[in-house]
Amino acid sequence: MGYIKSAALEETGYVVLDSYNQQLDPKEWLDLEYNDWKSSGDTRFAPLASAFGEIECNGFWNHKPARTDKDGVWIPSQIEKAPNLARRAQEPGANVGRCRVIELQPTPYGDCLYNLHQDDNNRLNPDGTGWVVRGFFNLTDDKDSFFVLRENRTDPEGEVRIALPAGAQLIIDTQRLWHAATHNGTAPRYCLITSWTSGPELDAYIEKYNGVNHVESVHVPQDVLEAGYAEQARKDAARAAYYAAKGQAEVQAMSEA
């Protein structure tokens, strides 16, 4: 049968919507309660909706009863502090799963490449229902920062780099695309991330805000790109060596027991 997916995301796995006039809204994200939840980089998260309305960031499948990333429960204490962010997350009318603000500390391009990951959005999602994707609304004005998207984590061919000024709005199939943010700045970057279920409501929202699935990549000097590739390879090799040594040590310990 397959999943219900948005045609706008089929070709490239992402769409960029019209920019939002973020300066008209208060900086609600500064008042939220954050968890020291680590994702791709030095991060904290402030959940607005979670599995059972608690201030925690775990995947819905890690709770009892386990379920897919749908039907999130809004957290009253957080919504009271951030009504505009909650409104924006609910505007499409699509089912909302997890919804949270990420706080990302400065992250160079090489670290971003090392942090590239795919999300596990659709675990336990029944066949024939809507495919879960994620919306990213950039809240701070990070003009020198950009989102990196790849089909293959270690292959830069076709890499897309999307600018992140205040008001940038993206919808990404993050289970398909490897993704992370390069944050060039001194202050933290803040972004609202919402899990949405694909279907006619999300399709209408993409059309309303003129979603496009091809944008010109942010220009990065070739020497910075090359240094980033090298840093990713170096860190990957160091991680592989660490786990290889750890495995050998465990085997040795078992043989001596």
PDB file of C-alpha atoms in Angstrom:
ATOM      1  CA  MET A   1       0.000   0.000   0.000  1.00  0.00           C
ATOM      2  CA  GLY A   2       2.722   2.479   0.959  1.00  0.00           C
ATOM      3  CA  TYR A   3       2.559   5.713   2.912  1.00  0.00           C
ATOM      4  CA  ILE A   4       0.747   8.949   2.083  1.00  0.00           C
ATOM      5  CA  LYS A   5       3.462  11.426   1.107  1.00  0.00           C
ATOM      6  CA  SER A   6       3.602  15.004  -0.160  1.00  0.00           C
ATOM      7  CA  ALA A   7       4.282  15.251  -3.892  1.00  0.00           C
ATOM      8  CA  ALA A   8       6.179  18.514  -3.266  1.00  0.00           C
ATOM      9  CA  LEU A   9       8.842  16.557  -1.350  1.00  0.00           C
ATOM     10  CA  GLU A  10       9.137  13.660  -3.776  1.00  0.00           C
ATOM     11  CA  GLU A  11      11.913  14.986  -6.019  1.00  0.00           C
ATOM     12  CA  THR A  12      14.398  16.541  -3.602  1.00  0.00           C
ATOM     13  CA  GLY A  13      13.101  15.636  -0.144  1.00  0.00           C
ATOM     14  CA  TYR A  14      12.652  19.263   0.943  1.00  0.00           C
ATOM     15  CA  VAL A  15      10.728  22.462   0.271  1.00  0.00           C
ATOM     16  CA  VAL A  16      11.494  26.049   1.224  1.00  0.00           C
ATOM     17  CA  LEU A  17       8.456  28.183   2.031  1.00  0.00           C
ATOM     18  CA  ASP A  18       7.969  31.936   1.911  1.00  0.00           C
ATOM     19  CA  SER A  19       9.926  33.719   4.625  1.00  0.00           C
ATOM     20  CA  TYR A  20       8.098  34.576   7.859  1.00  0.00           C
ATOM     21  CA  ASN A  21       8.319  38.096   9.300  1.00  0.00           C
ATOM     22  CA  GLN A  22       9.909  36.900  12.527  1.00  0.00           C
ATOM     23  CA  GLN A  23      10.704  40.378  13.826  1.00  0.00           C
ATOM     24  CA  LEU A  24       6.996  40.996  14.474  1.00  0.00           C
ATOM     25  CA  ASP A  25       6.906  38.236  17.112  1.00  0.00           C
ATOM     26  CA  PRO A  26       8.372  38.361  20.629  1.00  0.00           C
ATOM     27  CA  LYS A  27      11.379  36.152  21.375  1.00  0.00           C
ATOM     28  CA  GLU A  28       9.290  33.541  23.154  1.00  0.00           C
ATOM     29  CA  TRP A  29      11.976  30.875  22.869  1.00  0.00           C
ATOM     30  CA  LEU A  30      14.071  32.686  25.472  1.00  0.00           C
ATOM     31  CA  ASP A  31      11.432  32.070  28.154  1.00  0.00           C
ATOM     32  CA  LEU A  32      11.005  28.325  27.640  1.00  0.00           C
ATOM     33  CA  GLU A  33      12.286  25.524  29.855  1.00  0.00           C
ATOM     34  CA  TYR A  34      15.091  23.568  28.151  1.00  0.00           C
ATOM     35  CA  ASN A  35      16.446  20.050  28.507  1.00  0.00           C
ATOM     36  CA  ASP A  36      20.119  19.208  27.989  1.00  0.00           C
ATOM     37  CA  TRP A  37      19.182  16.804  25.193  1.00  0.00           C
ATOM     38  CA  LYS A  38      22.043  16.195  22.776  1.00  0.00           C
ATOM     39  CA  SER A  39      21.335  15.735  19.103  1.00  0.00           C
ATOM     40  CA  SER A  40      23.595  16.839  16.252  1.00  0.00           C
ATOM     41  CA  GLY A  41      26.041  19.093  18.045  1.00  0.00           C
ATOM     42  CA  ASP A  42      26.058  21.049  21.282  1.00  0.00           C
ATOM     43  CA  THR A  43      22.308  21.354  21.805  1.00  0.00           C
ATOM     44  CA  ARG A  44      19.472  21.820  24.237  1.00  0.00           C
ATOM     45  CA  PHE A  45      15.763  21.391  23.472  1.00  0.00           C
ATOM     46  CA  ALA A  46      12.610  23.032  24.808  1.00  0.00           C
ATOM     47  CA  PRO A  47       9.613  20.765  24.048  1.00  0.00           C
ATOM     48  CA  LEU A  48       6.213  22.326  23.331  1.00  0.00           C
ATOM     49  CA  ALA A  49       4.524  18.996  22.602  1.00  0.00           C
ATOM     50  CA  SER A  50       5.718  15.577  23.757  1.00  0.00           C
ATOM     51  CA  ALA A  51       4.397  12.048  24.113  1.00  0.00           C
ATOM     52  CA  PHE A  52       2.407  12.721  27.294  1.00  0.00           C
ATOM     53  CA  GLY A  53       2.679  16.473  27.823  1.00  0.00           C
ATOM     54  CA  GLU A  54       5.815  16.334  29.943  1.00  0.00           C
ATOM     55  CA  ILE A  55       9.001  18.364  29.486  1.00  0.00           C
ATOM     56  CA  GLU A  56      11.059  15.603  27.888  1.00  0.00           C
ATOM     57  CA  CYS A  57      12.326  14.884  24.381  1.00  0.00           C
ATOM     58  CA  ASN A  58      12.247  11.117  23.935  1.00  0.00           C
ATOM     59  CA  GLY A  59      10.898   9.400  20.840  1.00  0.00           C
ATOM     60  CA  PHE A  60       7.283   8.361  21.250  1.00  0.00           C
ATOM     61  CA  TRP A  61       8.245   4.714  20.659  1.00  0.00           C
ATOM     62  CA  ASN A  62      10.337   4.775  23.852  1.00  0.00           C
ATOM     63  CA  HIS A  63       7.220   5.249  25.995  1.00  0.00           C
ATOM     64  CA  LYS A  64       4.505   2.868  27.130  1.00  0.00           C
ATOM     65  CA  PRO A  65       2.391   2.421  25.133  1.00  0.00           C
ATOM     66  CA  ALA A  66       4.913   2.779  22.304  1.00  0.00           C
ATOM     67  CA  ARG A  67       3.645   4.672  19.254  1.00  0.00           C
ATOM     68  CA  THR A  68       4.753   6.611  16.232  1.00  0.00           C
ATOM     69  CA  ASP A  69       5.610  10.334  16.228  1.00  0.00           C
ATOM     70  CA  LYS A  70       1.990  11.513  16.029  1.00  0.00           C
ATOM     71  CA  ASP A  71      -0.654  12.985  18.361  1.00  0.00           C
ATOM     72  CA  GLY A  72       1.738  14.944  20.533  1.00  0.00           C
ATOM     73  CA  VAL A  73       0.371  16.370  23.772  1.00  0.00           C
ATOM     74  CA  TRP A  74       0.882  20.110  24.230  1.00  0.00           C
ATOM     75  CA  ILE A  75       2.635  21.189  27.423  1.00  0.00           C
ATOM     76  CA  PRO A  76       0.564  23.928  29.137  1.00  0.00           C
ATOM     77  CA  SER A  77       3.474  25.593  30.978  1.00  0.00           C
ATOM     78  CA  GLN A  78       5.431  25.898  27.728  1.00  0.00           C
ATOM     79  CA  ILE A  79       2.491  26.978  25.540  1.00  0.00           C
ATOM     80  CA  GLU A  80       1.684  29.738  28.019  1.00  0.00           C
ATOM     81  CA  LYS A  81       5.168  31.142  27.410  1.00  0.00           C
ATOM     82  CA  ALA A  82       5.180  30.632  23.642  1.00  0.00           C
ATOM     83  CA  PRO A  83       1.651  30.994  22.205  1.00  0.00           C
ATOM     84  CA  ASN A  84       2.911  32.294  18.861  1.00  0.00           C
ATOM     85  CA  LEU A  85       5.257  29.364  18.385  1.00  0.00           C
ATOM     86  CA  ALA A  86       2.420  26.944  19.209  1.00  0.00           C
ATOM     87  CA  ARG A  87       0.150  28.755  16.759  1.00  0.00           C
ATOM     88  CA  ARG A  88       2.706  28.487  13.981  1.00  0.00           C
ATOM     89  CA  ALA A  89       3.261  24.786  14.630  1.00  0.00           C
ATOM     90  CA  GLN A  90      -0.474  24.147  14.418  1.00  0.00           C
ATOM     91  CA  GLU A  91      -1.205  26.420  11.458  1.00  0.00           C
ATOM     92  CA  PRO A  92      -0.936  23.708   8.766  1.00  0.00           C
ATOM     93  CA  GLY A  93      -3.724  21.722  10.420  1.00  0.00           C
ATOM     94  CA  ALA A  94      -1.652  18.551  10.002  1.00  0.00           C
ATOM     95  CA  ASN A  95      -1.234  16.131  12.875  1.00  0.00           C
ATOM     96  CA  VAL A  96       1.590  17.230  15.181  1.00  0.00           C
ATOM     97  CA  GLY A  97       3.880  14.772  16.944  1.00  0.00           C
ATOM     98  CA  ARG A  98       6.932  16.167  18.682  1.00  0.00           C
ATOM     99  CA  CYS A  99       7.295  19.939  18.663  1.00  0.00           C
ATOM    100  CA  ARG A 100      10.278  21.665  20.227  1.00  0.00           C
ATOM    101  CA  VAL A 101      12.736  24.506  19.985  1.00  0.00           C
ATOM    102  CA  ILE A 102      16.389  23.607  19.470  1.00  0.00           C
ATOM    103  CA  GLU A 103      19.210  25.704  20.869  1.00  0.00           C
ATOM    104  CA  LEU A 104      22.397  25.080  18.886  1.00  0.00           C
ATOM    105  CA  GLN A 105      25.776  26.457  19.864  1.00  0.00           C
ATOM    106  CA  PRO A 106      28.221  27.583  17.129  1.00  0.00           C
ATOM    107  CA  THR A 107      29.064  24.663  14.832  1.00  0.00           C
ATOM    108  CA  PRO A 108      31.701  24.878  12.060  1.00  0.00           C
ATOM    109  CA  TYR A 109      31.114  23.213   8.695  1.00  0.00           C
ATOM    110  CA  GLY A 110      33.378  20.240   9.435  1.00  0.00           C
ATOM    111  CA  ASP A 111      31.549  19.507  12.684  1.00  0.00           C
ATOM    112  CA  CYS A 112      28.232  19.882  10.863  1.00  0.00           C
ATOM    113  CA  LEU A 113      29.274  17.214   8.356  1.00  0.00           C
ATOM    114  CA  TYR A 114      30.278  14.887  11.177  1.00  0.00           C
ATOM    115  CA  ASN A 115      26.864  15.540  12.790  1.00  0.00           C
ATOM    116  CA  LEU A 116      24.868  14.670   9.655  1.00  0.00           C
ATOM    117  CA  HIS A 117      22.094  12.257  10.595  1.00  0.00           C
ATOM    118  CA  GLN A 118      18.723  10.891   9.541  1.00  0.00           C
ATOM    119  CA  ASP A 119      15.720  11.030  11.859  1.00  0.00           C
ATOM    120  CA  ASP A 120      13.684   8.032  12.934  1.00  0.00           C
ATOM    121  CA  ASN A 121      10.302   9.665  12.317  1.00  0.00           C
ATOM    122  CA  ASN A 122       8.187   6.732  11.228  1.00  0.00           C
ATOM    123  CA  ARG A 123       8.945   3.880  13.592  1.00  0.00           C
ATOM    124  CA  LEU A 124       5.665   2.017  14.278  1.00  0.00           C
ATOM    125  CA  ASN A 125       3.881   4.208  11.702  1.00  0.00           C
ATOM    126  CA  PRO A 126       1.199   1.986  10.099  1.00  0.00           C
ATOM    127  CA  ASP A 127       1.380   1.393   6.372  1.00  0.00           C
ATOM    128  CA  GLY A 128      -1.228   3.402   4.479  1.00  0.00           C
ATOM    129  CA  THR A 129      -1.064   6.404   6.822  1.00  0.00           C
ATOM    130  CA  GLY A 130       0.714   9.746   6.480  1.00  0.00           C
ATOM    131  CA  TRP A 131       4.520   9.834   6.364  1.00  0.00           C
ATOM    132  CA  VAL A 132       5.993  11.996   9.158  1.00  0.00           C
ATOM    133  CA  VAL A 133       8.247  14.874   8.061  1.00  0.00           C
ATOM    134  CA  ARG A 134       9.631  17.866   9.936  1.00  0.00           C
ATOM    135  CA  GLY A 135       9.224  21.610   9.696  1.00  0.00           C
ATOM    136  CA  PHE A 136      12.113  23.900  10.606  1.00  0.00           C
ATOM    137  CA  PHE A 137      11.342  27.558  11.365  1.00  0.00           C
ATOM    138  CA  ASN A 138      14.504  29.559  12.013  1.00  0.00           C
ATOM    139  CA  LEU A 139      13.892  31.997  14.867  1.00  0.00           C
ATOM    140  CA  THR A 140      17.185  33.855  15.209  1.00  0.00           C
ATOM    141  CA  ASP A 141      18.845  35.851  12.450  1.00  0.00           C
ATOM    142  CA  ASP A 142      21.700  33.544  11.500  1.00  0.00           C
ATOM    143  CA  LYS A 143      22.626  35.095   8.156  1.00  0.00           C
ATOM    144  CA  ASP A 144      26.007  33.342   7.990  1.00  0.00           C
ATOM    145  CA  SER A 145      24.619  29.931   8.942  1.00  0.00           C
ATOM    146  CA  PHE A 146      23.059  27.273   6.723  1.00  0.00           C
ATOM    147  CA  PHE A 147      21.323  23.901   6.765  1.00  0.00           C
ATOM    148  CA  VAL A 148      23.169  21.072   5.003  1.00  0.00           C
ATOM    149  CA  LEU A 149      21.216  18.346   3.190  1.00  0.00           C
ATOM    150  CA  ARG A 150      22.703  15.229   1.585  1.00  0.00           C
ATOM    151  CA  GLU A 151      21.319  12.036   0.089  1.00  0.00           C
ATOM    152  CA  ASN A 152      24.509  10.234   1.191  1.00  0.00           C
ATOM    153  CA  ARG A 153      26.225  11.196   4.438  1.00  0.00           C
ATOM    154  CA  THR A 154      29.814  11.036   3.152  1.00  0.00           C
ATOM    155  CA  ASP A 155      29.246  12.081  -0.473  1.00  0.00           C
ATOM    156  CA  PRO A 156      29.180  15.854  -1.123  1.00  0.00           C
ATOM    157  CA  GLU A 157      27.781  15.360  -4.634  1.00  0.00           C
ATOM    158  CA  GLY A 158      24.462  17.182  -4.768  1.00  0.00           C
ATOM    159  CA  GLU A 159      24.854  18.741  -1.314  1.00  0.00           C
ATOM    160  CA  VAL A 160      22.291  21.482  -0.703  1.00  0.00           C
ATOM    161  CA  ARG A 161      23.045  24.363   1.678  1.00  0.00           C
ATOM    162  CA  ILE A 162      20.018  26.441   2.707  1.00  0.00           C
ATOM    163  CA  ALA A 163      20.422  29.900   4.240  1.00  0.00           C
ATOM    164  CA  LEU A 164      19.074  30.495   7.762  1.00  0.00           C
ATOM    165  CA  PRO A 165      18.103  34.115   8.274  1.00  0.00           C
ATOM    166  CA  ALA A 166      15.316  34.844  10.750  1.00  0.00           C
ATOM    167  CA  GLY A 167      12.027  33.638   9.286  1.00  0.00           C
ATOM    168  CA  ALA A 168      13.464  30.916   7.040  1.00  0.00           C
ATOM    169  CA  GLN A 169      10.901  28.089   6.784  1.00  0.00           C
ATOM    170  CA  LEU A 170      11.778  24.597   5.589  1.00  0.00           C
ATOM    171  CA  ILE A 171       9.949  21.273   5.451  1.00  0.00           C
ATOM    172  CA  ILE A 172      12.236  18.260   5.126  1.00  0.00           C
ATOM    173  CA  ASP A 173      11.843  14.523   4.876  1.00  0.00           C
ATOM    174  CA  THR A 174      14.499  14.024   7.527  1.00  0.00           C
ATOM    175  CA  GLN A 175      14.190  10.256   7.468  1.00  0.00           C
ATOM    176  CA  ARG A 176      15.316  10.368   3.823  1.00  0.00           C
ATOM    177  CA  LEU A 177      17.904  13.161   3.888  1.00  0.00           C
ATOM    178  CA  TRP A 178      21.036  13.412   6.007  1.00  0.00           C
ATOM    179  CA  HIS A 179      20.917  16.818   7.640  1.00  0.00           C
ATOM    180  CA  ALA A 180      22.568  19.129  10.171  1.00  0.00           C
ATOM    181  CA  ALA A 181      23.245  22.842  10.555  1.00  0.00           C
ATOM    182  CA  THR A 182      26.433  24.820  10.152  1.00  0.00           C
ATOM    183  CA  HIS A 183      26.113  27.673  12.629  1.00  0.00           C
ATOM    184  CA  ASN A 184      28.665  30.416  12.098  1.00  0.00           C
ATOM    185  CA  GLY A 185      28.166  32.850  14.930  1.00  0.00           C
ATOM    186  CA  THR A 186      28.901  33.568  18.572  1.00  0.00           C
ATOM    187  CA  ALA A 187      25.379  33.371  20.003  1.00  0.00           C
ATOM    188  CA  PRO A 188      23.156  30.271  19.996  1.00  0.00           C
ATOM    189  CA  ARG A 189      20.877  29.532  17.061  1.00  0.00           C
ATOM    190  CA  TYR A 190      17.203  28.840  17.827  1.00  0.00           C
ATOM    191  CA  CYS A 191      14.815  26.965  15.556  1.00  0.00           C
ATOM    192  CA  LEU A 192      11.283  25.586  15.980  1.00  0.00           C
ATOM    193  CA  ILE A 193      11.100  21.935  14.852  1.00  0.00           C
ATOM    194  CA  THR A 194       7.711  20.272  14.356  1.00  0.00           C
ATOM    195  CA  SER A 195       6.866  16.716  13.312  1.00  0.00           C
ATOM    196  CA  TRP A 196       3.958  16.854  10.840  1.00  0.00           C
ATOM    197  CA  THR A 197       2.004  14.028   9.234  1.00  0.00           C
ATOM    198  CA  SER A 198       1.855  14.245   5.445  1.00  0.00           C
ATOM    199  CA  GLY A 199      -1.555  14.547   3.838  1.00  0.00           C
ATOM    200  CA  PRO A 200      -3.885  17.088   2.186  1.00  0.00           C
ATOM    201  CA  GLU A 201      -3.534  19.583   5.047  1.00  0.00           C
ATOM    202  CA  LEU A 202       0.247  19.751   4.745  1.00  0.00           C
ATOM    203  CA  ASP A 203       0.011  19.833   0.941  1.00  0.00           C
ATOM    204  CA  ALA A 204      -2.320  22.839   1.137  1.00  0.00           C
ATOM    205  CA  TYR A 205       0.024  24.586   3.567  1.00  0.00           C
ATOM    206  CA  ILE A 206       3.008  24.064   1.245  1.00  0.00           C
ATOM    207  CA  GLU A 207       0.996  25.454  -1.667  1.00  0.00           C
ATOM    208  CA  LYS A 208      -0.258  28.427   0.370  1.00  0.00           C
ATOM    209  CA  TYR A 209       3.291  29.496   1.193  1.00  0.00           C
ATOM    210  CA  ASN A 210       4.699  28.810  -2.282  1.00  0.00           C
ATOM    211  CA  GLY A 211       6.975  25.901  -1.391  1.00  0.00           C
ATOM    212  CA  VAL A 212       9.842  25.348  -3.805  1.00  0.00           C
ATOM    213  CA  ASN A 213      11.983  22.215  -3.934  1.00  0.00           C
ATOM    214  CA  HIS A 214      15.062  23.716  -5.567  1.00  0.00           C
ATOM    215  CA  VAL A 215      17.075  26.606  -4.120  1.00  0.00           C
ATOM    216  CA  GLU A 216      20.531  27.921  -4.878  1.00  0.00           C
ATOM    217  CA  SER A 217      23.030  26.605  -2.344  1.00  0.00           C
ATOM    218  CA  VAL A 218      24.786  29.036  -0.041  1.00  0.00           C
ATOM    219  CA  HIS A 219      28.249  29.713  -1.455  1.00  0.00           C
ATOM    220  CA  VAL A 220      31.100  28.327   0.634  1.00  0.00           C
ATOM    221  CA  PRO A 221      34.742  28.818  -0.432  1.00  0.00           C
ATOM    222  CA  GLN A 222      36.331  25.673  -1.819  1.00  0.00           C
ATOM    223  CA  ASP A 223      39.050  25.606   0.827  1.00  0.00           C
ATOM    224  CA  VAL A 224      36.396  25.635   3.568  1.00  0.00           C
ATOM    225  CA  LEU A 225      34.558  22.805   1.840  1.00  0.00           C
ATOM    226  CA  GLU A 226      37.714  20.737   1.518  1.00  0.00           C
ATOM    227  CA  ALA A 227      38.662  21.356   5.144  1.00  0.00           C
ATOM    228  CA  GLY A 228      35.170  20.280   6.175  1.00  0.00           C
ATOM    229  CA  TYR A 229      35.382  17.033   4.196  1.00  0.00           C
ATOM    230  CA  ALA A 230      38.746  16.297   5.818  1.00  0.00           C
ATOM    231  CA  GLU A 231      37.409  17.028   9.309  1.00  0.00           C
ATOM    232  CA  GLN A 232      34.429  14.738   8.781  1.00  0.00           C
ATOM    233  CA  ALA A 233      36.729  11.934   7.586  1.00  0.00           C
ATOM    234  CA  ARG A 234      39.104  12.486  10.530  1.00  0.00           C
ATOM    235  CA  LYS A 235      36.321  12.346  13.094  1.00  0.00           C
ATOM    236  CA  ASP A 236      34.708   9.330  11.451  1.00  0.00           C
ATOM    237  CA  ALA A 237      38.035   7.485  11.551  1.00  0.00           C
ATOM    238  CA  ALA A 238      38.590   8.420  15.193  1.00  0.00           C
ATOM    239  CA  ARG A 239      35.124   7.165  16.113  1.00  0.00           C
ATOM    240  CA  ALA A 240      35.661   3.886  14.247  1.00  0.00           C
ATOM    241  CA  ALA A 241      39.026   3.394  15.975  1.00  0.00           C
ATOM    242  CA  TYR A 242      37.474   4.075  19.384  1.00  0.00           C
ATOM    243  CA  TYR A 243      34.743   1.478  18.936  1.00  0.00           C
ATOM    244  CA  ALA A 244      37.167  -1.035  17.447  1.00  0.00           C
ATOM    245  CA  ALA A 245      39.457  -0.653  20.469  1.00  0.00           C
ATOM    246  CA  LYS A 246      36.498  -0.841  22.831  1.00  0.00           C
ATOM    247  CA  GLY A 247      35.326  -4.048  21.174  1.00  0.00           C
ATOM    248  CA  GLN A 248      38.795  -5.600  21.407  1.00  0.00           C
ATOM    249  CA  ALA A 249      39.038  -4.645  25.080  1.00  0.00           C
ATOM    250  CA  GLU A 250      35.679  -6.263  25.813  1.00  0.00           C
ATOM    251  CA  VAL A 251      36.695  -9.440  23.993  1.00  0.00           C
ATOM    252  CA  GLN A 252      39.958  -9.507  25.956  1.00  0.00           C
ATOM    253  CA  ALA A 253      38.118  -9.012  29.252  1.00  0.00           C
ATOM    254  CA  MET A 254      35.740 -11.862  28.456  1.00  0.00           C
ATOM    255  CA  SER A 255      38.613 -14.182  27.569  1.00  0.00           C
ATOM    256  CA  GLU A 256      40.324 -13.425  30.886  1.00  0.00           C
ATOM    257  CA  ALA A 257      37.189 -13.902  32.969  1.00  0.00           C
TER     258      ALA A 257
END
